[in-house]
Structure formats: C-alpha cells, structure tokens
Amino acid sequence: QQQVRQSPQSLTVWEGETAILNCSYENSAFDYFPWYQQFPGEGPALLISILSVSDKKEDGRFTIFFNKREKKLSLHIADSQPGDSATYFCAASAPGGYKVVFGSGTRLLVSP
Amino acid sequence: DSGVVQSPRHIIKEKGGRSVLTCIPISGHSNVVWYQQTLGKELKFLIQHYEKVERDKGFLPSRFSVQQFDDYHSEMNMSALELEDSAMYFCASSLTNQAPLFGEGTRLSVL
C-alpha cells in the first residue's frame, strides 16, 4: 500500500506564482519528512526537511507546512522560477529507523 | 567531492547478460539503499543494507543480488538481464535517522 501519497501528479504554474505541492501519510509513527528535488538525468537532491514537532519550516523560497493531526504536509515554492521545474518527492521515516518511504512525486513545470 | 559515488554512469548490455553496479557511500554512512527509477517516475525501493546486514528487501528481482562490504560500499550483481530492467539505478546512503543522500545514478540500457 502507498504509505506516502503526493498530489497533484503534475502541476504547472506561471513564473512568480506560488506552487503548492501536497503530501499525506498513513503511519502515525512517521516523524521526519524530507523533500527531494530531482532534475532529469540527475539523482534526487535533499531540498528541505521537517520534524513532526514543528508545523512550519522555511528555507528561502521553500516552506513546508505540517499538520500532524491530519497527517498532511505541503511544500510551498514562492516566486516560482523556471529553474524550479523538476520532480519533487515527499518522503517520511519513523524514529530510530533507517528506512525512508517515498511518495510517487509531483512533476512541477514553471512557465515563463 | 564527498557525495555518493556510483559507477558506471551508463552501461549498455544485451538481453540475458550480466552487469555489476557499484556504490560508494559518503564516508561513515553505513546505511545504503538502492532504488530503481524508470522514465523519471517513482522511486522503486529495491533493497537496504545497514552495517553490512540486509535490513529490508523491496522489489529486487531474484536475478539480482546486493552485497555491502566492510568499507560499506555496495555492489549490485545483475544477471539474466531483461528489457524491462532498463532504468536508472540510484544508490543512497545515510546515517541512522537522517535523510538519505543520493548518487547520480547508473543508467542501464538492455538491448
């Protein structure tokens, strides 16, 4: 079963807009949520992450919003740039664990 | 460069052939995971080793085997290659409770 779900599968926004990528999970034990950015032909790169004790994490134009009660989180990309066009993966892991579960990804296209 | 190093970057094999993919994790990282990705879609979990012990197995075909060595580097031995094995293979390493860091991947083409 899909423990981590992402939506939408693909998203197109105009340059300068805020892109919102959604993620939800089933396992209440998950407490660490990294997001990855992947460009074609490259490996996924760690972009930003959040622990479940926080409800928000910012890093420049990238912000994670986390709702533990609803088991949902979202990645907001402010002032989207064409260079942000990539596939974004949401992932989750549990305490003391070494296995990270990945969602199926959201393909973002930022149009100039 | 101190990232995860995968080799080769691209390999072409004939159907029924064999191949070996190598992953050198970041120094000190004893957790190594392999993923398969086709056409830039989802990351399919294959297998995970921690401290040289297999911890979890996912979609790894029985034709493939993976071993982690004393220095924590990992090798994936692939045999009886099939056309559908054509994909990107990523290795990622981490410490416990940290996000895995990925290598650049190996592109396998089976003809």
PDB file of N, CA and C in Angstrom, chain A residues 32 34 36 38 41-44 46 87 89 94-100 102 104 107, chain B residues 31 35 37 39-43 48 55-56 90 96-104:
ATOM      1  N   TYR A  32       9.658  12.307  10.613  1.00  0.00           N
ATOM      2  CA  TYR A  32      10.657  13.077   9.881  1.00  0.00           C
ATOM      3  C   TYR A  32      10.275  13.028   8.415  1.00  0.00           C
ATOM      4  N   PRO A  34      11.506  14.495   4.811  1.00  0.00           N
ATOM      5  CA  PRO A  34      12.364  15.229   3.876  1.00  0.00           C
ATOM      6  C   PRO A  34      11.681  15.369   2.517  1.00  0.00           C
ATOM      7  N   TYR A  36      12.606  16.054  -1.600  1.00  0.00           N
ATOM      8  CA  TYR A  36      13.692  15.972  -2.557  1.00  0.00           C
ATOM      9  C   TYR A  36      13.281  16.637  -3.866  1.00  0.00           C
ATOM     10  N   GLN A  38      14.316  16.631  -7.941  1.00  0.00           N
ATOM     11  CA  GLN A  38      15.058  15.863  -8.938  1.00  0.00           C
ATOM     12  C   GLN A  38      14.903  16.472 -10.319  1.00  0.00           C
ATOM     13  N   GLY A  41      17.751  13.250 -15.412  1.00  0.00           N
ATOM     14  CA  GLY A  41      19.108  12.746 -15.571  1.00  0.00           C
ATOM     15  C   GLY A  41      19.970  12.856 -14.331  1.00  0.00           C
ATOM     16  N   GLU A  42      19.395  13.364 -13.239  1.00  0.00           N
ATOM     17  CA  GLU A  42      20.162  13.513 -12.014  1.00  0.00           C
ATOM     18  C   GLU A  42      19.525  12.715 -10.882  1.00  0.00           C
ATOM     19  N   GLY A  43      20.285  12.530  -9.806  1.00  0.00           N
ATOM     20  CA  GLY A  43      19.716  11.886  -8.636  1.00  0.00           C
ATOM     21  C   GLY A  43      18.899  12.877  -7.819  1.00  0.00           C
ATOM     22  N   PRO A  44      17.930  12.385  -7.046  1.00  0.00           N
ATOM     23  CA  PRO A  44      17.168  13.293  -6.176  1.00  0.00           C
ATOM     24  C   PRO A  44      18.101  13.979  -5.185  1.00  0.00           C
ATOM     25  N   LEU A  46      18.332  16.332  -1.660  1.00  0.00           N
ATOM     26  CA  LEU A  46      17.597  16.768  -0.477  1.00  0.00           C
ATOM     27  C   LEU A  46      17.402  18.278  -0.543  1.00  0.00           C
ATOM     28  N   THR A  87      10.947  17.350 -10.606  1.00  0.00           N
ATOM     29  CA  THR A  87      10.047  16.460  -9.879  1.00  0.00           C
ATOM     30  C   THR A  87      10.385  16.539  -8.396  1.00  0.00           C
ATOM     31  N   PHE A  89       9.785  14.994  -4.594  1.00  0.00           N
ATOM     32  CA  PHE A  89       9.364  13.810  -3.846  1.00  0.00           C
ATOM     33  C   PHE A  89       9.236  14.160  -2.367  1.00  0.00           C
ATOM     34  N   ALA A  94      10.331   6.935  10.355  1.00  0.00           N
ATOM     35  CA  ALA A  94       9.935   6.825  11.756  1.00  0.00           C
ATOM     36  C   ALA A  94      11.160   6.925  12.659  1.00  0.00           C
ATOM     37  N   PRO A  95      10.980   7.234  13.924  1.00  0.00           N
ATOM     38  CA  PRO A  95      12.117   7.356  14.852  1.00  0.00           C
ATOM     39  C   PRO A  95      12.913   6.073  14.953  1.00  0.00           C
ATOM     40  N   GLY A  96      14.225   6.242  15.018  1.00  0.00           N
ATOM     41  CA  GLY A  96      15.083   5.072  15.166  1.00  0.00           C
ATOM     42  C   GLY A  96      15.174   4.226  13.936  1.00  0.00           C
ATOM     43  N   GLY A  97      14.546   4.664  12.909  1.00  0.00           N
ATOM     44  CA  GLY A  97      14.521   3.855  11.692  1.00  0.00           C
ATOM     45  C   GLY A  97      15.556   4.305  10.694  1.00  0.00           C
ATOM     46  N   TYR A  98      15.774   3.504   9.748  1.00  0.00           N
ATOM     47  CA  TYR A  98      16.731   3.827   8.701  1.00  0.00           C
ATOM     48  C   TYR A  98      16.078   3.679   7.333  1.00  0.00           C
ATOM     49  N   LYS A  99      14.781   3.442   7.331  1.00  0.00           N
ATOM     50  CA  LYS A  99      14.081   3.320   6.063  1.00  0.00           C
ATOM     51  C   LYS A  99      13.238   4.555   5.827  1.00  0.00           C
ATOM     52  N   VAL A 100      13.385   5.113   4.645  1.00  0.00           N
ATOM     53  CA  VAL A 100      12.614   6.277   4.244  1.00  0.00           C
ATOM     54  C   VAL A 100      11.631   5.837   3.173  1.00  0.00           C
ATOM     55  N   PHE A 102       9.078   6.830   0.199  1.00  0.00           N
ATOM     56  CA  PHE A 102       8.892   7.929  -0.755  1.00  0.00           C
ATOM     57  C   PHE A 102       7.490   7.921  -1.346  1.00  0.00           C
ATOM     58  N   SER A 104       5.138   9.181  -4.713  1.00  0.00           N
ATOM     59  CA  SER A 104       5.345   8.938  -6.144  1.00  0.00           C
ATOM     60  C   SER A 104       5.756  10.186  -6.910  1.00  0.00           C
ATOM     61  N   ARG A 107       5.418  16.345 -10.549  1.00  0.00           N
ATOM     62  CA  ARG A 107       6.224  16.985 -11.586  1.00  0.00           C
ATOM     63  C   ARG A 107       5.770  18.426 -11.730  1.00  0.00           C
TER      64      ARG A 107
ATOM     65  N   ASN B  31      24.353   3.028   6.186  1.00  0.00           N
ATOM     66  CA  ASN B  31      23.040   2.681   5.657  1.00  0.00           C
ATOM     67  C   ASN B  31      23.031   2.953   4.157  1.00  0.00           C
ATOM     68  N   TYR B  35      17.567   2.066  -5.297  1.00  0.00           N
ATOM     69  CA  TYR B  35      16.270   2.345  -5.896  1.00  0.00           C
ATOM     70  C   TYR B  35      16.369   2.191  -7.408  1.00  0.00           C
ATOM     71  N   GLN B  37      14.472   3.602 -10.956  1.00  0.00           N
ATOM     72  CA  GLN B  37      13.550   4.611 -11.451  1.00  0.00           C
ATOM     73  C   GLN B  37      13.462   4.503 -12.965  1.00  0.00           C
ATOM     74  N   LEU B  39      11.938   6.162 -16.416  1.00  0.00           N
ATOM     75  CA  LEU B  39      11.377   7.333 -17.090  1.00  0.00           C
ATOM     76  C   LEU B  39      11.059   8.468 -16.120  1.00  0.00           C
ATOM     77  N   GLY B  40      11.896   8.652 -15.112  1.00  0.00           N
ATOM     78  CA  GLY B  40      11.733   9.765 -14.190  1.00  0.00           C
ATOM     79  C   GLY B  40      10.510   9.698 -13.311  1.00  0.00           C
ATOM     80  N   LYS B  41       9.953   8.524 -13.203  1.00  0.00           N
ATOM     81  CA  LYS B  41       8.759   8.371 -12.390  1.00  0.00           C
ATOM     82  C   LYS B  41       9.121   8.003 -10.952  1.00  0.00           C
ATOM     83  N   GLU B  42       8.300   7.197 -10.304  1.00  0.00           N
ATOM     84  CA  GLU B  42       8.504   6.948  -8.891  1.00  0.00           C
ATOM     85  C   GLU B  42       9.787   6.180  -8.623  1.00  0.00           C
ATOM     86  N   LEU B  43      10.302   6.345  -7.425  1.00  0.00           N
ATOM     87  CA  LEU B  43      11.487   5.641  -6.975  1.00  0.00           C
ATOM     88  C   LEU B  43      11.036   4.302  -6.386  1.00  0.00           C
ATOM     89  N   GLN B  48      17.818  -2.602   1.097  1.00  0.00           N
ATOM     90  CA  GLN B  48      18.540  -1.767   2.034  1.00  0.00           C
ATOM     91  C   GLN B  48      19.485  -2.608   2.885  1.00  0.00           C
ATOM     92  N   ARG B  55      18.581  -5.294   5.652  1.00  0.00           N
ATOM     93  CA  ARG B  55      17.545  -4.913   6.620  1.00  0.00           C
ATOM     94  C   ARG B  55      16.151  -4.996   6.028  1.00  0.00           C
ATOM     95  N   ASP B  56      16.068  -4.758   4.740  1.00  0.00           N
ATOM     96  CA  ASP B  56      14.752  -4.753   4.110  1.00  0.00           C
ATOM     97  C   ASP B  56      14.924  -4.994   2.625  1.00  0.00           C
ATOM     98  N   PHE B  90      19.579   4.090  -8.619  1.00  0.00           N
ATOM     99  CA  PHE B  90      20.154   5.042  -7.677  1.00  0.00           C
ATOM    100  C   PHE B  90      20.531   4.345  -6.377  1.00  0.00           C
ATOM    101  N   THR B  96      21.819   6.744  10.582  1.00  0.00           N
ATOM    102  CA  THR B  96      20.501   6.462  11.132  1.00  0.00           C
ATOM    103  C   THR B  96      19.775   7.768  11.425  1.00  0.00           C
ATOM    104  N   ASN B  97      18.488   7.792  11.138  1.00  0.00           N
ATOM    105  CA  ASN B  97      17.641   8.950  11.423  1.00  0.00           C
ATOM    106  C   ASN B  97      17.989  10.192  10.612  1.00  0.00           C
ATOM    107  N   GLN B  98      18.677  10.001   9.504  1.00  0.00           N
ATOM    108  CA  GLN B  98      18.951  11.121   8.626  1.00  0.00           C
ATOM    109  C   GLN B  98      18.414  10.828   7.226  1.00  0.00           C
ATOM    110  N   ALA B  99      18.121  11.883   6.506  1.00  0.00           N
ATOM    111  CA  ALA B  99      17.629  11.702   5.146  1.00  0.00           C
ATOM    112  C   ALA B  99      18.720  11.114   4.269  1.00  0.00           C
ATOM    113  N   PRO B 100      18.393  10.122   3.470  1.00  0.00           N
ATOM    114  CA  PRO B 100      19.410   9.546   2.587  1.00  0.00           C
ATOM    115  C   PRO B 100      19.832  10.553   1.518  1.00  0.00           C
ATOM    116  N   LEU B 101      21.096  10.474   1.152  1.00  0.00           N
ATOM    117  CA  LEU B 101      21.653  11.330   0.105  1.00  0.00           C
ATOM    118  C   LEU B 101      21.965  10.447  -1.100  1.00  0.00           C
ATOM    119  N   PHE B 102      21.527  10.910  -2.263  1.00  0.00           N
ATOM    120  CA  PHE B 102      21.586  10.086  -3.455  1.00  0.00           C
ATOM    121  C   PHE B 102      22.839  10.324  -4.282  1.00  0.00           C
ATOM    122  N   GLY B 103      23.232   9.275  -4.997  1.00  0.00           N
ATOM    123  CA  GLY B 103      24.253   9.415  -6.017  1.00  0.00           C
ATOM    124  C   GLY B 103      23.634   9.875  -7.320  1.00  0.00           C
ATOM    125  N   GLU B 104      24.460  10.021  -8.338  1.00  0.00           N
ATOM    126  CA  GLU B 104      23.995  10.489  -9.634  1.00  0.00           C
ATOM    127  C   GLU B 104      23.310   9.398 -10.452  1.00  0.00           C
TER     128      GLU B 104
END
